[in-house]
mmCIF file of C-alpha atoms and ligand atoms in Angstrom:
data_model
loop_
_atom_site.group_PDB
_atom_site.id
_atom_site.type_symbol
_atom_site.label_atom_id
_atom_site.label_comp_id
_atom_site.label_asym_id
_atom_site.label_seq_id
_atom_site.Cartn_x
_atom_site.Cartn_y
_atom_site.Cartn_z
ATOM 1 C CA MET R 989 13.074 -13.572 -19.221
ATOM 2 C CA LEU R 990 12.540 -14.819 -15.688
ATOM 3 C CA LYS R 991 11.899 -18.515 -15.328
ATOM 4 C CA LYS R 992 9.083 -19.289 -12.925
ATOM 5 C CA SER R 993 10.819 -21.561 -10.398
ATOM 6 C CA PRO R 994 8.789 -23.060 -7.518
ATOM 7 C CA VAL R 995 10.255 -20.364 -5.231
ATOM 8 C CA LEU R 996 9.201 -17.637 -7.614
ATOM 9 C CA LEU R 997 5.713 -19.087 -7.942
ATOM 10 C CA PHE R 998 5.453 -19.241 -4.172
ATOM 11 C CA PHE R 999 6.142 -15.523 -3.940
ATOM 12 C CA LEU R 1000 4.014 -14.563 -6.901
ATOM 13 C CA ALA R 1001 1.031 -16.520 -5.642
ATOM 14 C CA ALA R 1002 1.175 -14.613 -2.408
ATOM 15 C CA GLY R 1003 1.934 -11.099 -3.542
ATOM 16 C CA ILE R 1004 4.118 -9.262 -5.945
ATOM 17 C CA VAL R 1005 7.560 -9.884 -4.646
ATOM 18 C CA LEU R 1006 10.226 -12.240 -5.753
ATOM 19 C CA SER R 1007 13.716 -12.638 -4.584
ATOM 20 C CA GLY R 1008 16.667 -14.680 -5.759
ATOM 21 C CA CYS R 1009 17.965 -17.719 -3.875
ATOM 22 C CA SER R 1010 21.237 -17.678 -2.037
ATOM 23 C CA GLN R 1011 23.600 -20.266 -3.526
ATOM 24 C CA ALA R 1012 26.354 -19.579 -1.012
ATOM 25 C CA ASP R 1013 28.371 -21.767 1.340
ATOM 26 C CA PRO R 1014 26.104 -22.803 4.238
ATOM 27 C CA ASP R 1015 28.982 -22.495 6.717
ATOM 28 C CA ARG R 1016 29.339 -18.803 6.111
ATOM 29 C CA GLU R 1017 25.974 -17.704 4.929
ATOM 30 C CA PRO R 1018 22.959 -16.706 7.019
ATOM 31 C CA GLU R 1019 19.931 -18.967 7.071
ATOM 32 C CA VAL R 1020 16.941 -18.252 4.852
ATOM 33 C CA PHE R 1021 13.578 -18.038 6.622
ATOM 34 C CA ASP R 1022 10.469 -18.038 4.425
ATOM 35 C CA LYS R 1023 6.875 -17.682 5.509
ATOM 36 C CA SER R 1024 3.577 -16.808 3.905
ATOM 37 C CA ASP R 1025 0.368 -16.212 5.828
ATOM 38 C CA ILE R 1026 -2.575 -13.842 6.187
ATOM 39 C CA ALA R 1027 -2.340 -10.634 8.255
ATOM 40 C CA MET R 1028 -3.870 -7.171 7.907
ATOM 41 C CA GLY R 1029 -6.528 -8.739 5.716
ATOM 42 C CA THR R 1030 -4.029 -9.643 3.018
ATOM 43 C CA VAL R 1031 -1.363 -12.157 2.083
ATOM 44 C CA VAL R 1032 1.992 -11.516 3.727
ATOM 45 C CA THR R 1033 5.067 -13.119 2.199
ATOM 46 C CA GLU R 1034 8.381 -12.998 3.991
ATOM 47 C CA ARG R 1035 11.945 -13.948 3.280
ATOM 48 C CA ILE R 1036 14.484 -13.126 5.975
ATOM 49 C CA TYR R 1037 18.237 -13.829 5.799
ATOM 50 C CA SER R 1038 19.605 -14.080 9.318
ATOM 51 C CA GLN R 1039 22.346 -15.730 11.335
ATOM 52 C CA GLY R 1040 20.035 -15.598 14.358
ATOM 53 C CA GLU R 1041 16.519 -16.733 15.082
ATOM 54 C CA ASP R 1042 13.603 -17.089 12.732
ATOM 55 C CA ARG R 1043 11.669 -13.804 13.079
ATOM 56 C CA THR R 1044 8.985 -14.481 10.488
ATOM 57 C CA SER R 1045 6.214 -15.361 12.996
ATOM 58 C CA GLU R 1046 7.011 -12.308 15.114
ATOM 59 C CA VAL R 1047 6.668 -10.071 12.059
ATOM 60 C CA LEU R 1048 3.242 -11.567 11.370
ATOM 61 C CA ASP R 1049 2.194 -11.045 14.996
ATOM 62 C CA LEU R 1050 3.413 -7.460 14.846
ATOM 63 C CA LEU R 1051 1.357 -6.773 11.711
ATOM 64 C CA SER R 1052 -1.772 -8.202 13.332
ATOM 65 C CA GLN R 1053 -1.186 -6.166 16.494
ATOM 66 C CA THR R 1054 -0.658 -3.000 14.463
ATOM 67 C CA GLU R 1055 -4.022 -3.535 12.866
ATOM 68 C CA HIS R 1056 -5.882 -4.478 16.069
ATOM 69 C CA ARG R 1057 -4.375 -1.794 18.312
ATOM 70 C CA TYR R 1058 -4.095 1.174 16.002
ATOM 71 C CA LEU R 1059 -5.550 1.008 12.520
ATOM 72 C CA SER R 1060 -8.615 -1.167 12.161
ATOM 73 C CA TRP R 1061 -11.935 0.616 11.557
ATOM 74 C CA ARG R 1062 -13.701 -2.711 12.010
ATOM 75 C CA GLU R 1063 -12.726 -3.103 15.652
ATOM 76 C CA GLU R 1064 -14.327 -0.821 18.189
ATOM 77 C CA ASP R 1065 -11.365 -0.883 20.564
ATOM 78 C CA SER R 1066 -8.605 -0.069 18.072
ATOM 79 C CA ASP R 1067 -7.528 3.584 18.170
ATOM 80 C CA ILE R 1068 -9.257 4.336 14.864
ATOM 81 C CA GLY R 1069 -12.334 2.348 15.932
ATOM 82 C CA ARG R 1070 -12.622 4.434 19.126
ATOM 83 C CA VAL R 1071 -12.138 7.699 17.251
ATOM 84 C CA ASN R 1072 -14.882 6.728 14.786
ATOM 85 C CA LEU R 1073 -17.280 5.815 17.595
ATOM 86 C CA GLN R 1074 -16.654 9.183 19.248
ATOM 87 C CA ALA R 1075 -17.098 11.298 16.106
ATOM 88 C CA GLY R 1076 -18.636 14.626 17.029
ATOM 89 C CA LYS R 1077 -18.000 14.078 20.735
ATOM 90 C CA GLY R 1078 -14.639 15.741 21.219
ATOM 91 C CA ARG R 1079 -11.041 14.665 21.588
ATOM 92 C CA VAL R 1080 -10.107 10.992 21.822
ATOM 93 C CA PRO R 1081 -6.702 10.019 23.269
ATOM 94 C CA VAL R 1082 -4.672 7.765 20.946
ATOM 95 C CA ASP R 1083 -1.297 6.043 20.945
ATOM 96 C CA GLY R 1084 1.648 8.025 19.567
ATOM 97 C CA GLN R 1085 2.006 5.447 16.779
ATOM 98 C CA THR R 1086 -1.549 6.071 15.574
ATOM 99 C CA ALA R 1087 -1.079 9.834 15.768
ATOM 100 C CA GLY R 1088 2.203 9.620 13.836
ATOM 101 C CA TYR R 1089 0.735 7.531 11.028
ATOM 102 C CA LEU R 1090 -2.347 9.719 10.855
ATOM 103 C CA GLU R 1091 -0.208 12.853 10.661
ATOM 104 C CA GLU R 1092 1.800 11.419 7.764
ATOM 105 C CA THR R 1093 -1.441 10.384 6.062
ATOM 106 C CA LEU R 1094 -3.056 13.811 6.458
ATOM 107 C CA LYS R 1095 0.038 15.416 4.974
ATOM 108 C CA ILE R 1096 -0.473 13.296 1.843
ATOM 109 C CA SER R 1097 -4.129 14.401 1.786
ATOM 110 C CA GLU R 1098 -3.070 18.053 1.894
ATOM 111 C CA GLU R 1099 -0.227 17.704 -0.599
ATOM 112 C CA SER R 1100 -2.495 15.836 -3.028
ATOM 113 C CA GLY R 1101 -5.213 18.504 -2.777
ATOM 114 C CA GLY R 1102 -7.562 15.967 -1.194
ATOM 115 C CA ALA R 1103 -7.082 13.233 -3.837
ATOM 116 C CA PHE R 1104 -6.044 11.034 -0.945
ATOM 117 C CA ASP R 1105 -8.894 11.051 1.546
ATOM 118 C CA PRO R 1106 -8.878 8.767 4.612
ATOM 119 C CA THR R 1107 -12.584 9.408 5.260
ATOM 120 C CA LEU R 1108 -14.028 7.470 2.310
ATOM 121 C CA GLY R 1109 -14.903 4.296 4.220
ATOM 122 C CA GLU R 1110 -18.690 4.753 3.993
ATOM 123 C CA LEU R 1111 -18.481 5.415 0.269
ATOM 124 C CA THR R 1112 -16.238 2.391 -0.244
ATOM 125 C CA ARG R 1113 -18.834 0.283 1.540
ATOM 126 C CA LEU R 1114 -21.622 1.830 -0.532
ATOM 127 C CA TRP R 1115 -19.846 0.778 -3.722
ATOM 128 C CA ASP R 1116 -18.891 -2.623 -2.231
ATOM 129 C CA VAL R 1117 -17.197 -3.612 -5.483
ATOM 130 C CA GLU R 1118 -16.407 -7.079 -4.159
ATOM 131 C CA ALA R 1119 -20.032 -7.967 -3.385
ATOM 132 C CA GLU R 1120 -21.538 -11.004 -5.099
ATOM 133 C CA ASP R 1121 -23.983 -8.818 -6.980
ATOM 134 C CA PRO R 1122 -22.392 -5.348 -6.986
ATOM 135 C CA GLN R 1123 -24.530 -2.350 -7.956
ATOM 136 C CA ILE R 1124 -23.702 1.150 -9.137
ATOM 137 C CA PRO R 1125 -25.022 3.407 -6.360
ATOM 138 C CA SER R 1126 -27.462 6.186 -7.163
ATOM 139 C CA PRO R 1127 -25.954 9.693 -7.574
ATOM 140 C CA LYS R 1128 -28.202 10.821 -4.710
ATOM 141 C CA LYS R 1129 -26.729 8.277 -2.288
ATOM 142 C CA ILE R 1130 -23.208 9.176 -3.408
ATOM 143 C CA ARG R 1131 -23.866 12.901 -2.875
ATOM 144 C CA LYS R 1132 -25.293 12.250 0.576
ATOM 145 C CA LEU R 1133 -22.240 10.308 1.735
ATOM 146 C CA LEU R 1134 -19.793 12.712 0.103
ATOM 147 C CA LYS R 1135 -21.048 15.424 2.466
ATOM 148 C CA LYS R 1136 -19.683 13.408 5.377
ATOM 149 C CA THR R 1137 -16.224 13.017 3.907
ATOM 150 C CA GLY R 1138 -13.153 15.249 3.839
ATOM 151 C CA TYR R 1139 -9.747 14.910 5.438
ATOM 152 C CA GLU R 1140 -10.118 18.351 7.047
ATOM 153 C CA LYS R 1141 -12.809 16.838 9.287
ATOM 154 C CA ILE R 1142 -9.970 15.122 11.196
ATOM 155 C CA ARG R 1143 -7.974 17.125 13.747
ATOM 156 C CA LEU R 1144 -4.856 16.001 15.569
ATOM 157 C CA GLY R 1145 -3.126 17.415 18.609
ATOM 158 C CA MET R 1146 -1.241 16.784 21.802
ATOM 159 C CA GLU R 1147 -1.979 17.819 25.374
ATOM 160 C CA GLU R 1148 0.255 16.992 28.309
ATOM 161 C CA ASP R 1149 2.189 14.424 26.274
ATOM 162 C CA GLN R 1150 -1.005 12.692 25.183
ATOM 163 C CA ASP R 1151 -1.888 12.573 21.484
ATOM 164 C CA TRP R 1152 -5.528 13.065 20.606
ATOM 165 C CA VAL R 1153 -7.720 12.901 17.515
ATOM 166 C CA GLU R 1154 -10.998 14.690 17.008
ATOM 167 C CA LEU R 1155 -13.435 13.827 14.260
ATOM 168 C CA GLU R 1156 -16.470 15.731 13.039
ATOM 169 C CA GLU R 1157 -19.864 14.173 13.532
ATOM 170 C CA GLY R 1158 -20.939 11.753 10.815
ATOM 171 C CA CYS R 1159 -17.391 11.273 9.551
ATOM 172 C CA SER R 1160 -15.347 8.076 9.862
ATOM 173 C CA ILE R 1161 -11.698 7.241 9.238
ATOM 174 C CA ASP R 1162 -10.536 4.352 7.040
ATOM 175 C CA LEU R 1163 -6.788 3.888 6.675
ATOM 176 C CA GLY R 1164 -7.079 1.026 4.164
ATOM 177 C CA ALA R 1165 -4.992 2.911 1.619
ATOM 178 C CA VAL R 1166 -1.938 3.188 3.904
ATOM 179 C CA GLY R 1167 -2.337 0.183 6.240
ATOM 180 C CA LYS R 1168 -0.096 -2.184 4.321
ATOM 181 C CA GLY R 1169 2.598 0.452 4.047
ATOM 182 C CA VAL R 1170 2.346 1.075 7.791
ATOM 183 C CA GLY R 1171 2.829 -2.691 8.183
ATOM 184 C CA CYS R 1172 6.079 -2.448 6.179
ATOM 185 C CA ASP R 1173 7.278 0.390 8.438
ATOM 186 C CA GLU R 1174 6.536 -1.627 11.565
ATOM 187 C CA ALA R 1175 8.285 -4.694 10.120
ATOM 188 C CA ALA R 1176 11.329 -2.621 9.150
ATOM 189 C CA ALA R 1177 11.666 -1.069 12.623
ATOM 190 C CA PHE R 1178 11.388 -4.508 14.225
ATOM 191 C CA LEU R 1179 13.899 -6.254 11.954
ATOM 192 C CA LYS R 1180 16.421 -3.422 12.209
ATOM 193 C CA GLU R 1181 16.608 -4.071 15.946
ATOM 194 C CA ASP R 1182 17.987 -7.557 15.330
ATOM 195 C CA PRO R 1183 21.678 -7.264 14.388
ATOM 196 C CA LYS R 1184 21.663 -10.857 13.126
ATOM 197 C CA VAL R 1185 19.249 -9.987 10.336
ATOM 198 C CA GLN R 1186 21.279 -9.334 7.214
ATOM 199 C CA GLY R 1187 18.488 -8.807 4.765
ATOM 200 C CA ALA R 1188 14.766 -9.207 4.320
ATOM 201 C CA VAL R 1189 12.042 -8.805 1.779
ATOM 202 C CA ILE R 1190 8.491 -8.607 3.089
ATOM 203 C CA ALA R 1191 5.361 -8.183 0.961
ATOM 204 C CA VAL R 1192 2.216 -7.042 2.737
ATOM 205 C CA GLY R 1193 -0.308 -7.276 -0.097
ATOM 206 C CA GLY R 1194 0.669 -4.597 -2.596
ATOM 207 C CA SER R 1195 3.320 -3.000 -0.358
ATOM 208 C CA VAL R 1196 6.836 -4.374 -0.270
ATOM 209 C CA LEU R 1197 9.783 -3.725 2.038
ATOM 210 C CA THR R 1198 13.359 -4.591 1.136
ATOM 211 C CA LEU R 1199 15.957 -4.332 3.856
ATOM 212 C CA GLY R 1200 19.725 -4.877 3.942
ATOM 213 C CA ASP R 1201 21.438 -7.122 1.445
ATOM 214 C CA LYS R 1202 21.039 -10.500 -0.106
ATOM 215 C CA PRO R 1203 23.877 -12.833 0.892
ATOM 216 C CA ASP R 1204 24.921 -13.398 -2.717
ATOM 217 C CA GLY R 1205 25.319 -9.658 -3.259
ATOM 218 C CA THR R 1206 22.750 -9.459 -6.049
ATOM 219 C CA PRO R 1207 19.963 -6.834 -5.872
ATOM 220 C CA TRP R 1208 16.498 -7.502 -4.521
ATOM 221 C CA LYS R 1209 13.997 -8.170 -7.255
ATOM 222 C CA VAL R 1210 10.522 -6.798 -6.715
ATOM 223 C CA ALA R 1211 7.970 -7.881 -9.274
ATOM 224 C CA VAL R 1212 5.333 -5.435 -10.479
ATOM 225 C CA ARG R 1213 2.191 -7.207 -11.587
ATOM 226 C CA ASP R 1214 0.800 -6.914 -15.090
ATOM 227 C CA PRO R 1215 -2.404 -4.925 -14.464
ATOM 228 C CA ARG R 1216 -4.127 -6.728 -17.319
ATOM 229 C CA GLY R 1217 -2.563 -10.144 -16.762
ATOM 230 C CA GLY R 1218 -3.289 -13.000 -14.378
ATOM 231 C CA GLN R 1219 -2.117 -13.110 -10.771
ATOM 232 C CA GLU R 1220 1.217 -14.612 -11.749
ATOM 233 C CA GLU R 1221 1.948 -12.395 -14.705
ATOM 234 C CA LEU R 1222 4.523 -9.654 -14.385
ATOM 235 C CA LEU R 1223 4.601 -6.227 -15.903
ATOM 236 C CA GLY R 1224 8.258 -6.070 -15.012
ATOM 237 C CA VAL R 1225 10.849 -6.296 -12.296
ATOM 238 C CA LEU R 1226 12.450 -3.621 -10.139
ATOM 239 C CA GLU R 1227 16.012 -4.323 -9.075
ATOM 240 C CA LEU R 1228 16.800 -2.576 -5.804
ATOM 241 C CA GLU R 1229 19.667 -2.515 -3.335
ATOM 242 C CA GLY R 1230 19.252 -1.936 0.389
ATOM 243 C CA GLU R 1231 16.215 -0.468 2.104
ATOM 244 C CA HIS R 1232 13.199 0.415 -0.053
ATOM 245 C CA TYR R 1233 9.444 0.703 0.211
ATOM 246 C CA VAL R 1234 7.444 -0.129 -2.903
ATOM 247 C CA SER R 1235 3.643 0.141 -3.117
ATOM 248 C CA THR R 1236 1.305 -0.502 -6.004
ATOM 249 C CA SER R 1237 -2.292 0.620 -6.482
ATOM 250 C CA GLY R 1238 -4.310 -0.686 -9.407
ATOM 251 C CA ASP R 1239 -7.794 -0.970 -10.849
ATOM 252 C CA TYR R 1240 -7.348 -4.760 -11.136
ATOM 253 C CA GLU R 1241 -7.252 -5.440 -7.406
ATOM 254 C CA LYS R 1242 -10.954 -5.096 -6.566
ATOM 255 C CA TYR R 1243 -13.515 -4.332 -9.248
ATOM 256 C CA PHE R 1244 -16.602 -5.369 -11.147
ATOM 257 C CA ILE R 1245 -17.500 -4.853 -14.777
ATOM 258 C CA GLN R 1246 -20.914 -3.644 -15.901
ATOM 259 C CA ASP R 1247 -21.861 -2.839 -19.492
ATOM 260 C CA GLY R 1248 -18.221 -3.161 -20.446
ATOM 261 C CA LYS R 1249 -17.076 -0.559 -17.905
ATOM 262 C CA ARG R 1250 -14.785 -1.321 -14.984
ATOM 263 C CA TYR R 1251 -15.827 -0.073 -11.533
ATOM 264 C CA HIS R 1252 -12.871 -0.395 -9.161
ATOM 265 C CA HIS R 1253 -12.052 0.308 -5.520
ATOM 266 C CA ILE R 1254 -10.019 3.545 -5.717
ATOM 267 C CA LEU R 1255 -12.460 6.430 -5.470
ATOM 268 C CA ASP R 1256 -12.051 10.015 -6.561
ATOM 269 C CA PRO R 1257 -13.058 12.070 -3.494
ATOM 270 C CA ALA R 1258 -14.252 14.851 -5.816
ATOM 271 C CA THR R 1259 -16.942 12.664 -7.404
ATOM 272 C CA GLY R 1260 -17.391 9.695 -5.070
ATOM 273 C CA ARG R 1261 -16.945 7.430 -8.112
ATOM 274 C CA PRO R 1262 -14.026 5.195 -9.186
ATOM 275 C CA ALA R 1263 -11.061 7.373 -10.125
ATOM 276 C CA ASP R 1264 -10.844 7.887 -13.845
ATOM 277 C CA ALA R 1265 -7.574 9.663 -14.558
ATOM 278 C CA GLY R 1266 -6.466 7.323 -17.335
ATOM 279 C CA LEU R 1267 -4.296 5.033 -15.198
ATOM 280 C CA ILE R 1268 -4.614 1.318 -14.533
ATOM 281 C CA SER R 1269 -1.697 0.932 -12.123
ATOM 282 C CA VAL R 1270 0.750 3.104 -10.175
ATOM 283 C CA THR R 1271 3.834 1.878 -8.328
ATOM 284 C CA VAL R 1272 5.652 4.239 -5.936
ATOM 285 C CA LEU R 1273 8.994 4.091 -4.115
ATOM 286 C CA GLY R 1274 9.048 6.493 -1.207
ATOM 287 C CA GLU R 1275 10.919 7.230 1.992
ATOM 288 C CA ASN R 1276 8.840 4.781 4.032
ATOM 289 C CA GLY R 1277 5.927 2.397 3.651
ATOM 290 C CA THR R 1278 3.214 4.795 4.791
ATOM 291 C CA VAL R 1279 4.309 7.404 2.277
ATOM 292 C CA SER R 1280 4.716 4.926 -0.604
ATOM 293 C CA ASP R 1281 1.313 3.361 0.031
ATOM 294 C CA GLY R 1282 -0.422 6.715 0.418
ATOM 295 C CA LEU R 1283 1.248 8.204 -2.636
ATOM 296 C CA SER R 1284 0.402 5.271 -4.892
ATOM 297 C CA THR R 1285 -3.291 5.675 -4.073
ATOM 298 C CA ALA R 1286 -3.112 9.474 -4.427
ATOM 299 C CA CYS R 1287 -1.296 9.250 -7.777
ATOM 300 C CA PHE R 1288 -3.885 6.820 -9.101
ATOM 301 C CA VAL R 1289 -6.548 9.447 -8.436
ATOM 302 C CA LEU R 1290 -4.479 12.396 -9.688
ATOM 303 C CA GLY R 1291 -3.264 10.866 -12.948
ATOM 304 C CA LYS R 1292 0.196 10.907 -14.489
ATOM 305 C CA GLU R 1293 1.037 14.634 -14.645
ATOM 306 C CA LYS R 1294 -0.231 15.743 -11.256
ATOM 307 C CA GLY R 1295 0.901 12.452 -9.742
ATOM 308 C CA ALA R 1296 4.454 13.032 -10.969
ATOM 309 C CA GLU R 1297 4.406 16.518 -9.395
ATOM 310 C CA LEU R 1298 3.288 15.042 -6.095
ATOM 311 C CA LEU R 1299 6.085 12.462 -6.234
ATOM 312 C CA ALA R 1300 8.659 15.176 -6.942
ATOM 313 C CA GLY R 1301 7.650 16.981 -3.740
ATOM 314 C CA TYR R 1302 8.374 13.797 -1.791
ATOM 315 C CA GLU R 1303 11.513 12.921 -3.750
ATOM 316 C CA ALA R 1304 9.730 9.687 -4.555
ATOM 317 C CA GLU R 1305 9.923 7.620 -7.733
ATOM 318 C CA GLY R 1306 7.139 5.918 -9.608
ATOM 319 C CA ILE R 1307 5.823 3.830 -12.476
ATOM 320 C CA PHE R 1308 2.540 4.952 -14.048
ATOM 321 C CA VAL R 1309 0.721 2.580 -16.401
ATOM 322 C CA ASN R 1310 -2.028 4.096 -18.506
ATOM 323 C CA GLN R 1311 -4.986 2.579 -20.321
ATOM 324 C CA ASP R 1312 -3.027 2.509 -23.599
ATOM 325 C CA LYS R 1313 -0.446 0.241 -21.955
ATOM 326 C CA LYS R 1314 2.142 2.984 -21.901
ATOM 327 C CA VAL R 1315 4.448 2.640 -18.914
ATOM 328 C CA TYR R 1316 5.912 5.930 -17.648
ATOM 329 C CA VAL R 1317 8.889 5.468 -15.342
ATOM 330 C CA THR R 1318 10.401 8.373 -13.390
ATOM 331 C CA LYS R 1319 13.984 9.023 -14.406
ATOM 332 C CA GLY R 1320 15.472 7.916 -11.087
ATOM 333 C CA LEU R 1321 13.988 4.467 -11.594
ATOM 334 C CA MET R 1322 14.595 3.863 -15.301
ATOM 335 C CA GLU R 1323 17.757 1.858 -14.727
ATOM 336 C CA ASN R 1324 16.130 -0.282 -12.052
ATOM 337 C CA PHE R 1325 13.070 -1.312 -14.021
ATOM 338 C CA GLU R 1326 12.978 -4.057 -16.594
ATOM 339 C CA LEU R 1327 9.802 -4.579 -18.596
ATOM 340 C CA GLU R 1328 8.731 -8.222 -18.910
ATOM 341 C CA ALA R 1329 5.205 -8.121 -20.326
ATOM 342 C CA SER R 1330 4.539 -7.837 -24.027
ATOM 343 C CA GLY R 1331 2.181 -5.187 -25.395
ATOM 344 C CA TYR R 1332 3.525 -2.425 -23.125
ATOM 345 C CA VAL R 1333 6.003 0.332 -24.020
ATOM 346 C CA VAL R 1334 8.205 2.161 -21.510
ATOM 347 C CA PHE R 1335 8.780 5.929 -21.531
ATOM 348 C CA PRO R 1336 10.896 8.053 -19.177
ATOM 349 C CA LEU R 1337 8.990 10.539 -17.066
ATOM 350 C CA SER R 1338 10.415 13.701 -15.529
ATOM 351 C CA SER R 1339 9.137 14.038 -12.000
HETATM 352 P P1 AMP E 1495 -4.649 1.058 -2.183
HETATM 353 O O1 AMP E 1495 -4.818 -0.338 -2.693
HETATM 354 O O2 AMP E 1495 -3.514 1.240 -1.228
HETATM 355 O O3 AMP E 1495 -4.603 2.058 -3.293
HETATM 356 O O4 AMP E 1495 -5.928 1.420 -1.290
HETATM 357 C C1 AMP E 1495 -7.226 1.323 -1.817
HETATM 358 C C2 AMP E 1495 -8.217 1.348 -0.684
HETATM 359 O O5 AMP E 1495 -8.193 2.629 -0.043
HETATM 360 C C3 AMP E 1495 -9.643 1.162 -1.147
HETATM 361 O O6 AMP E 1495 -10.021 -0.193 -1.132
HETATM 362 C C4 AMP E 1495 -10.435 2.005 -0.159
HETATM 363 O O7 AMP E 1495 -10.632 1.292 1.051
HETATM 364 C C5 AMP E 1495 -9.501 3.152 0.153
HETATM 365 N N1 AMP E 1495 -9.622 4.295 -0.772
HETATM 366 C C6 AMP E 1495 -10.294 4.346 -1.958
HETATM 367 N N2 AMP E 1495 -10.128 5.540 -2.550
HETATM 368 C C7 AMP E 1495 -9.332 6.275 -1.720
HETATM 369 C C8 AMP E 1495 -8.810 7.603 -1.776
HETATM 370 N N3 AMP E 1495 -9.050 8.429 -2.799
HETATM 371 N N4 AMP E 1495 -8.042 8.020 -0.722
HETATM 372 C C9 AMP E 1495 -7.780 7.205 0.323
HETATM 373 N N5 AMP E 1495 -8.260 5.957 0.434
HETATM 374 C C10 AMP E 1495 -9.008 5.478 -0.583
HETATM 375 MG MG1 MG E 1496 -2.165 2.806 -1.031
#
């Protein structure tokens, strides 16, 4: 059982990641740089082991820039903000970064049969599950907004070395379900450029990046939150070596309860209502942050069986927790995952 040291509590309070402390000789070991702050609308927690400079503030700046320049639907001059404003008016030039992330996202939409849909922003705002007095929207309003959604309403292309995006009238893009994973990808690319960085673990909300090694040679430990516990309670711990991208989606993150029923923030694009495939949490390890973040949301909508098929196509691994507190872990991850919470039972899952 993990003891909750002050360091551990610091990481748990901020996100879902925890990492061991280096006990090594200070003459030979890299320095440890820790930072926790807000960026991309979420808590970012960093630990970087480096023999060079402290890069933690630069990572935070990079995350904020990524949001402001490329991803934010709230800002009219981000790439996505401009595309949304120009919906129905033709092609909008965008940065190659935006186009690349959007392409990866649309692939997940296709592969998941539309379970992942980056055009649900209006519906998410209609539900507004975090409002002070949240209401269940009328079926009529839901139907009306559903007509404006659909990933196929987004088109991407390139002309004379310039990427463009075209969006159908009435539609708007919201990359909230991949943004934190994109942040992990940006952080990884930045830290890999610094040869003095030996290892790092960065949590951007529910998406976590591990990079390199810990100086004491032990694996990274990434905590997965207990979906029915408090903020500091763990479902279990993933032990990982080297570079990994871990994202979790759950019905405990944003929700309200009415008449004993939970209404959460992950919507099924087929119904416009909170996804109801029997899961309460999905954790995914994929080839990069964008993919892991997108797949965790998609799998939550698809449910265990179809979700596992989707993961297999990406050679990704996952942990599916269902309403009966059964924890299904793909075979490639069984040895890395240790259950901590009581009341849950782990089963292997073929993906
Ligand atoms: P995540 O926590 O990564 O699973 O992302 C959840 C967020 O993505 C929600 O708060 C919505 O903004 C958005 N979202 C909800 N349902 C979907 C969906 N089916 N596909 C894509 N994005 C979604
Ligand atoms: Mg996601």
